[in-house]
Structures are given as structure tokens and as C-alpha cells.
mmCIF file of C-alpha atoms in Angstrom:
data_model
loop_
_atom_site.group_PDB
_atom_site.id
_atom_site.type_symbol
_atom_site.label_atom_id
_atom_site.label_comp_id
_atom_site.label_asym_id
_atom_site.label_seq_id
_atom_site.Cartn_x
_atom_site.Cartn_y
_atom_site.Cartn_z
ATOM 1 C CA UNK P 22 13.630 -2.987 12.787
ATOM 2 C CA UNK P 23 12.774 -3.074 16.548
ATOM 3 C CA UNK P 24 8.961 -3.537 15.737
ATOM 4 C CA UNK P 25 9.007 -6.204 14.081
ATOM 5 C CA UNK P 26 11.491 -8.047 15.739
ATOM 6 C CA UNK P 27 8.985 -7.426 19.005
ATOM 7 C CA UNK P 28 6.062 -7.513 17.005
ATOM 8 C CA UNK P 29 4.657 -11.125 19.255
ATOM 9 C CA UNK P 30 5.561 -9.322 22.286
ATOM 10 C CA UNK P 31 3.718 -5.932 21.824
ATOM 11 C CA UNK P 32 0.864 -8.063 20.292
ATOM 12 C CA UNK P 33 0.880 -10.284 23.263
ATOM 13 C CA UNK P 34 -0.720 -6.968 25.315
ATOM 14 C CA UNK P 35 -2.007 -5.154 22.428
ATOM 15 C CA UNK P 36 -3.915 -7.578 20.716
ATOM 16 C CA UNK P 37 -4.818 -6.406 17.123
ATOM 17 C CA UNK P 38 -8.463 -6.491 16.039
ATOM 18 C CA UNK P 39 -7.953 -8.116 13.347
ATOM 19 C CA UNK P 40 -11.534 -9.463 12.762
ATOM 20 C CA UNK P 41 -12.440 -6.438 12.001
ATOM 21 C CA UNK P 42 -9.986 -5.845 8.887
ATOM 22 C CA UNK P 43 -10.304 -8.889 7.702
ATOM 23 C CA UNK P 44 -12.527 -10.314 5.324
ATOM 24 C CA UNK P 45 -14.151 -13.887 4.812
ATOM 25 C CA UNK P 46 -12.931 -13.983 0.857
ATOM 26 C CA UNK P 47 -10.031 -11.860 -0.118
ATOM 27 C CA UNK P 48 -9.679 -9.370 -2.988
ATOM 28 C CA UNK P 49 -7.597 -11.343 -5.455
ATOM 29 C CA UNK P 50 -7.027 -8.343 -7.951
ATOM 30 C CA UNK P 51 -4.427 -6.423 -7.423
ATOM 31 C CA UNK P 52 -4.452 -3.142 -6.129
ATOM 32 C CA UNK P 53 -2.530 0.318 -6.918
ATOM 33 C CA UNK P 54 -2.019 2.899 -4.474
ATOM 34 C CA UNK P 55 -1.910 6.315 -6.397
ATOM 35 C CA UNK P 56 -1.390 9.527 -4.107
ATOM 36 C CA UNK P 57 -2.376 12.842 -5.077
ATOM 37 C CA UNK P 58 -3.783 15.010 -3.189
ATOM 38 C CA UNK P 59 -1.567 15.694 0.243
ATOM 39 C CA UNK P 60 1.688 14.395 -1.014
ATOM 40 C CA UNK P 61 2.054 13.760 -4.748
ATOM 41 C CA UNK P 62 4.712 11.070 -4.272
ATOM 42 C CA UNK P 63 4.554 9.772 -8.400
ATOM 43 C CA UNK P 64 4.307 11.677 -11.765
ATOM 44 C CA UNK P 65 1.936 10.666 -13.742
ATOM 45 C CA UNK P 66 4.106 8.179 -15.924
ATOM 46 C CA UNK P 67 4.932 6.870 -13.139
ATOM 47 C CA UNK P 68 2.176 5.836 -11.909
ATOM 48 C CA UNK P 69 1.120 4.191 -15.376
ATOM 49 C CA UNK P 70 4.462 2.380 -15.462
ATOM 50 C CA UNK P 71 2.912 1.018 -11.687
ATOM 51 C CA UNK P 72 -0.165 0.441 -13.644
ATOM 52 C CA UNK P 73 1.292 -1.518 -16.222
ATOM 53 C CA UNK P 74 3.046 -3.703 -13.732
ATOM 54 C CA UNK P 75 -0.078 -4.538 -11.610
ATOM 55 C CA UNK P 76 -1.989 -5.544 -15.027
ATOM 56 C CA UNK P 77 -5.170 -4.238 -17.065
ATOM 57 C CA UNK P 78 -7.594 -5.888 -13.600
ATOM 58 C CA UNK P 79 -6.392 -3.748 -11.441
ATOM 59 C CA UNK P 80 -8.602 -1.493 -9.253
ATOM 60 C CA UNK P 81 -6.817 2.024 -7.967
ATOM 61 C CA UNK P 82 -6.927 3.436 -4.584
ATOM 62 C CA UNK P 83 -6.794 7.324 -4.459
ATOM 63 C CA UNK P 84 -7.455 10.098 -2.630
ATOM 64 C CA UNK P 85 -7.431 11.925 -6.194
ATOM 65 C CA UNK P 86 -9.910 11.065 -8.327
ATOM 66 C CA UNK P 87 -8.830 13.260 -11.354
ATOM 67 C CA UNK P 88 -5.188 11.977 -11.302
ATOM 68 C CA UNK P 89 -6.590 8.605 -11.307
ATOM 69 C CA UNK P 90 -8.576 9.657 -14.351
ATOM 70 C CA UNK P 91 -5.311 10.748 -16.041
ATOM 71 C CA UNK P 92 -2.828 8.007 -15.093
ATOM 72 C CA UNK P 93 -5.469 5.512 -17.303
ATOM 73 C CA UNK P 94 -9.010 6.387 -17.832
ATOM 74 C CA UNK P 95 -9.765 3.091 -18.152
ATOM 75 C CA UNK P 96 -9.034 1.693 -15.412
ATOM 76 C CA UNK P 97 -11.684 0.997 -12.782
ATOM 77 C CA UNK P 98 -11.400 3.795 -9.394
ATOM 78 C CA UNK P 99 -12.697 2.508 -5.962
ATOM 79 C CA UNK P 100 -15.488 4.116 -4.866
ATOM 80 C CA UNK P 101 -15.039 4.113 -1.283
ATOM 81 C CA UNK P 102 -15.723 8.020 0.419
ATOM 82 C CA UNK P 103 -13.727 6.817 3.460
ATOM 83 C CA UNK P 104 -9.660 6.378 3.949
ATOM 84 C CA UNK P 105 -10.229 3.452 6.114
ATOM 85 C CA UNK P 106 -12.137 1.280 3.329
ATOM 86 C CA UNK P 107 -9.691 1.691 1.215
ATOM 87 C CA UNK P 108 -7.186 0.523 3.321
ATOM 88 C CA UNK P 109 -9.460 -2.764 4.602
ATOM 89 C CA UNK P 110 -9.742 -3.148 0.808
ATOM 90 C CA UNK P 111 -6.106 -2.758 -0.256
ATOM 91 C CA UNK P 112 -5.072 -5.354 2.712
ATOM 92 C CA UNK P 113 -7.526 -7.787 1.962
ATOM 93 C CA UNK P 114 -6.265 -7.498 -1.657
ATOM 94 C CA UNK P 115 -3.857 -10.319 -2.927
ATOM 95 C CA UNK P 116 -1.004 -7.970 -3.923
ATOM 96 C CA UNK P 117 -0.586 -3.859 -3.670
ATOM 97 C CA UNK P 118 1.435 -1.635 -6.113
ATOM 98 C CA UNK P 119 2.253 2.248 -4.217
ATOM 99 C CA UNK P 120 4.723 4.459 -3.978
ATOM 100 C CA UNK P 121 5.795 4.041 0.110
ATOM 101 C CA UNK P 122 3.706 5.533 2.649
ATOM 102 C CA UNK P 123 3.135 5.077 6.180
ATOM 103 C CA UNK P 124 -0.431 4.321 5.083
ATOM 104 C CA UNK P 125 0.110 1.388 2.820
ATOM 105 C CA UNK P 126 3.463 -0.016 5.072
ATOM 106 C CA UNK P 127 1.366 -0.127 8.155
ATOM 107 C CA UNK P 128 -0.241 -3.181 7.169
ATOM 108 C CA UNK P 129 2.644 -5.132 7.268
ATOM 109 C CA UNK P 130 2.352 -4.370 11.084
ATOM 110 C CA UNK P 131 -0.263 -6.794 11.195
ATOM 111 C CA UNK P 132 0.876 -9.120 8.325
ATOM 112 C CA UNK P 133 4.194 -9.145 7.790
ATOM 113 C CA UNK P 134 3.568 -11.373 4.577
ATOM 114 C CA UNK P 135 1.648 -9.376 3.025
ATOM 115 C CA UNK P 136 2.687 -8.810 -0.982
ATOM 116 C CA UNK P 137 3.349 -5.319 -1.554
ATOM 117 C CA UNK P 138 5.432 -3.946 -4.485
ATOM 118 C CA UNK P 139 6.925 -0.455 -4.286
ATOM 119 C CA UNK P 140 7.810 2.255 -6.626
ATOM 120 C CA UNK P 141 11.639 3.129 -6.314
ATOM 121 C CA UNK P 142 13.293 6.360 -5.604
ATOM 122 C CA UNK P 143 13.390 7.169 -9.332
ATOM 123 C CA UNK P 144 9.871 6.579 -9.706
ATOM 124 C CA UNK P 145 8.747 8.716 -6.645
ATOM 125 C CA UNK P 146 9.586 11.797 -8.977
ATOM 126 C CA UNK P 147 5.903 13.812 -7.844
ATOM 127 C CA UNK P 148 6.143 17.660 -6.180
ATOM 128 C CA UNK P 149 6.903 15.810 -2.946
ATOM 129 C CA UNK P 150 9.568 13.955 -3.134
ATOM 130 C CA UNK P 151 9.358 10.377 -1.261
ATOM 131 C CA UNK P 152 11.296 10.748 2.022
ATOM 132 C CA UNK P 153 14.483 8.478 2.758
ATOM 133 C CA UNK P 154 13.071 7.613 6.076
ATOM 134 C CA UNK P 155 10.281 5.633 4.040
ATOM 135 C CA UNK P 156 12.915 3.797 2.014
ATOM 136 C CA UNK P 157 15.002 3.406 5.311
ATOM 137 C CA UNK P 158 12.059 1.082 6.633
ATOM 138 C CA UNK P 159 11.275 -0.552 3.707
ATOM 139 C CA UNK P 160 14.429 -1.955 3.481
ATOM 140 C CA UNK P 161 14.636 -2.618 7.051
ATOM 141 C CA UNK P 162 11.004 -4.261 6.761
ATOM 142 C CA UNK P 163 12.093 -6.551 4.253
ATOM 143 C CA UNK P 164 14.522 -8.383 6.395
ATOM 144 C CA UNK P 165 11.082 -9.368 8.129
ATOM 145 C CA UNK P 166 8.889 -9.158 5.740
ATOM 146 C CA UNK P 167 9.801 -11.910 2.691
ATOM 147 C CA UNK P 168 7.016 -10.545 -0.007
ATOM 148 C CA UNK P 169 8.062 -6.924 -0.171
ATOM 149 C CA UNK P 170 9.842 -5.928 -3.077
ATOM 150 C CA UNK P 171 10.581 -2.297 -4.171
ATOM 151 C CA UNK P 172 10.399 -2.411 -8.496
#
């Protein structure tokens, strides 16, 4: 809660580069989020139930390529090699679908309007299990942040 109820005061002295994350024309398809690799947060009917939410023009995010393959083979996979890309695509997008994770709910450090959707507890039924610290902050973040749902 405290960051983002000082988030124009530490931004005041820390200026975010946001330039640099930005893009001139945003993504308007939606994206999905689908972790697999370090921390499999989401079976894999999960994740198509997230797929089926976000629509049939979605692109995926992963760091798991063949998991991605077997939540919906046709569906199209980023091809970015690097983490960061991803993310500068996935915040320039119009709306994200994930399963929480510091990596997708640190964008709503720099725009706390950002639409983001979230798997819920049930859904985060992977080998590792979601943590209640990242539902404690979602639900804290959405006192601040008006576009974040968790489905």
C-alpha cells in the first residue's frame, strides 16, 4: 500500500525512464502471461480457461515455449529471446491476462491504470503454488489501481 500511496513522491527523485518503455502506438491485442519454466504458477487448463478469456487474438508471453504449445497450439507465441521485451511488449499492450507475479505487477509501478486481469487462487493450481503475499498486493494494489481485476 505504502508505494503507491508515495508513488509522486519517490518519483519526484527517482524519475522513471519511461521513454524508454514506452512505445509511439500501443499493442491493442491482448496479452497472456503463461509461466512455466521457474515457477509453474497455472495447470494447463488453466491457462486455456485464461486463454479463452483474453480471446482467439491474443499473443502469449512465456518463458516456456512447449507449455505454450500445449495450452493452444494455435495460438500465436512471441518471439522475443529477451525477458525485458516481453515485458515492454506486455505493458504497451492494451490489456494483460497472468497468473500474479512480481514481473507482470511491477508495471503498475509505473502505470497504475494499467488493465491487467488475474488468475485467482483456484486457478494458480501449477507445482508452485501462487504465494499469498502476491494476492496480498493485488488486493492492496487495487485500492490504487481501478483496472485490476483478479477473474
Amino acid at each position: 500500500t505504502s508505494i503507491f500511496e508515495n508513488r509522486d513522491n519517490i518519483f519526484k527523485y527517482l524519475v522513471p525512464r519511461t521513454d524508454m518503455i514506452e512505445k509511439l502506438f500501443p499493442i491493442q491485442i491482448p496479452a497472456v502471461h503463461i509461466r512455466g519454466k521457474d515457477k509453474n504458477v497455472a495447470s494447463i487448463e488453466s491457462c486455456k480457461k485464461l486463454l479463452t478469456m483474453a480471446g482467439s487474438d491474443s499473443i502469449i508471453y512465456t518463458d516456456d515455449k512447449e507449455k505454450a504449445k500445449e495450452v493452444s497450439p494455435e495460438y500465436q507465441v512471441s518471439q522475443n529471446e529477451l525477458d525485458i521485451d516481453d515485458w515492454i511488449d506486455m505493458y504497451n499492450s492494451a490489456i494483460i491476462y497472468a497468473a500474479p507475479s512480481a514481473f507482470i505487477m511491477s508495471m503498475l509501478l509505473f502505470n497504475p491504470h494499467k488493465t491487467m486481469v488475474f488468475m485467482n487462487e483456484e486457478m494458480c493450481d501449477g507445482e508452485y503454488a501462487a504465494s499469498a503475499g502476491d494476492f496480498l498486493f493485488l488486493r492492496e494494489a487495487m485500492k490504487f489501481c481501478p483496472n485490476v481485476s483478479i477473474i
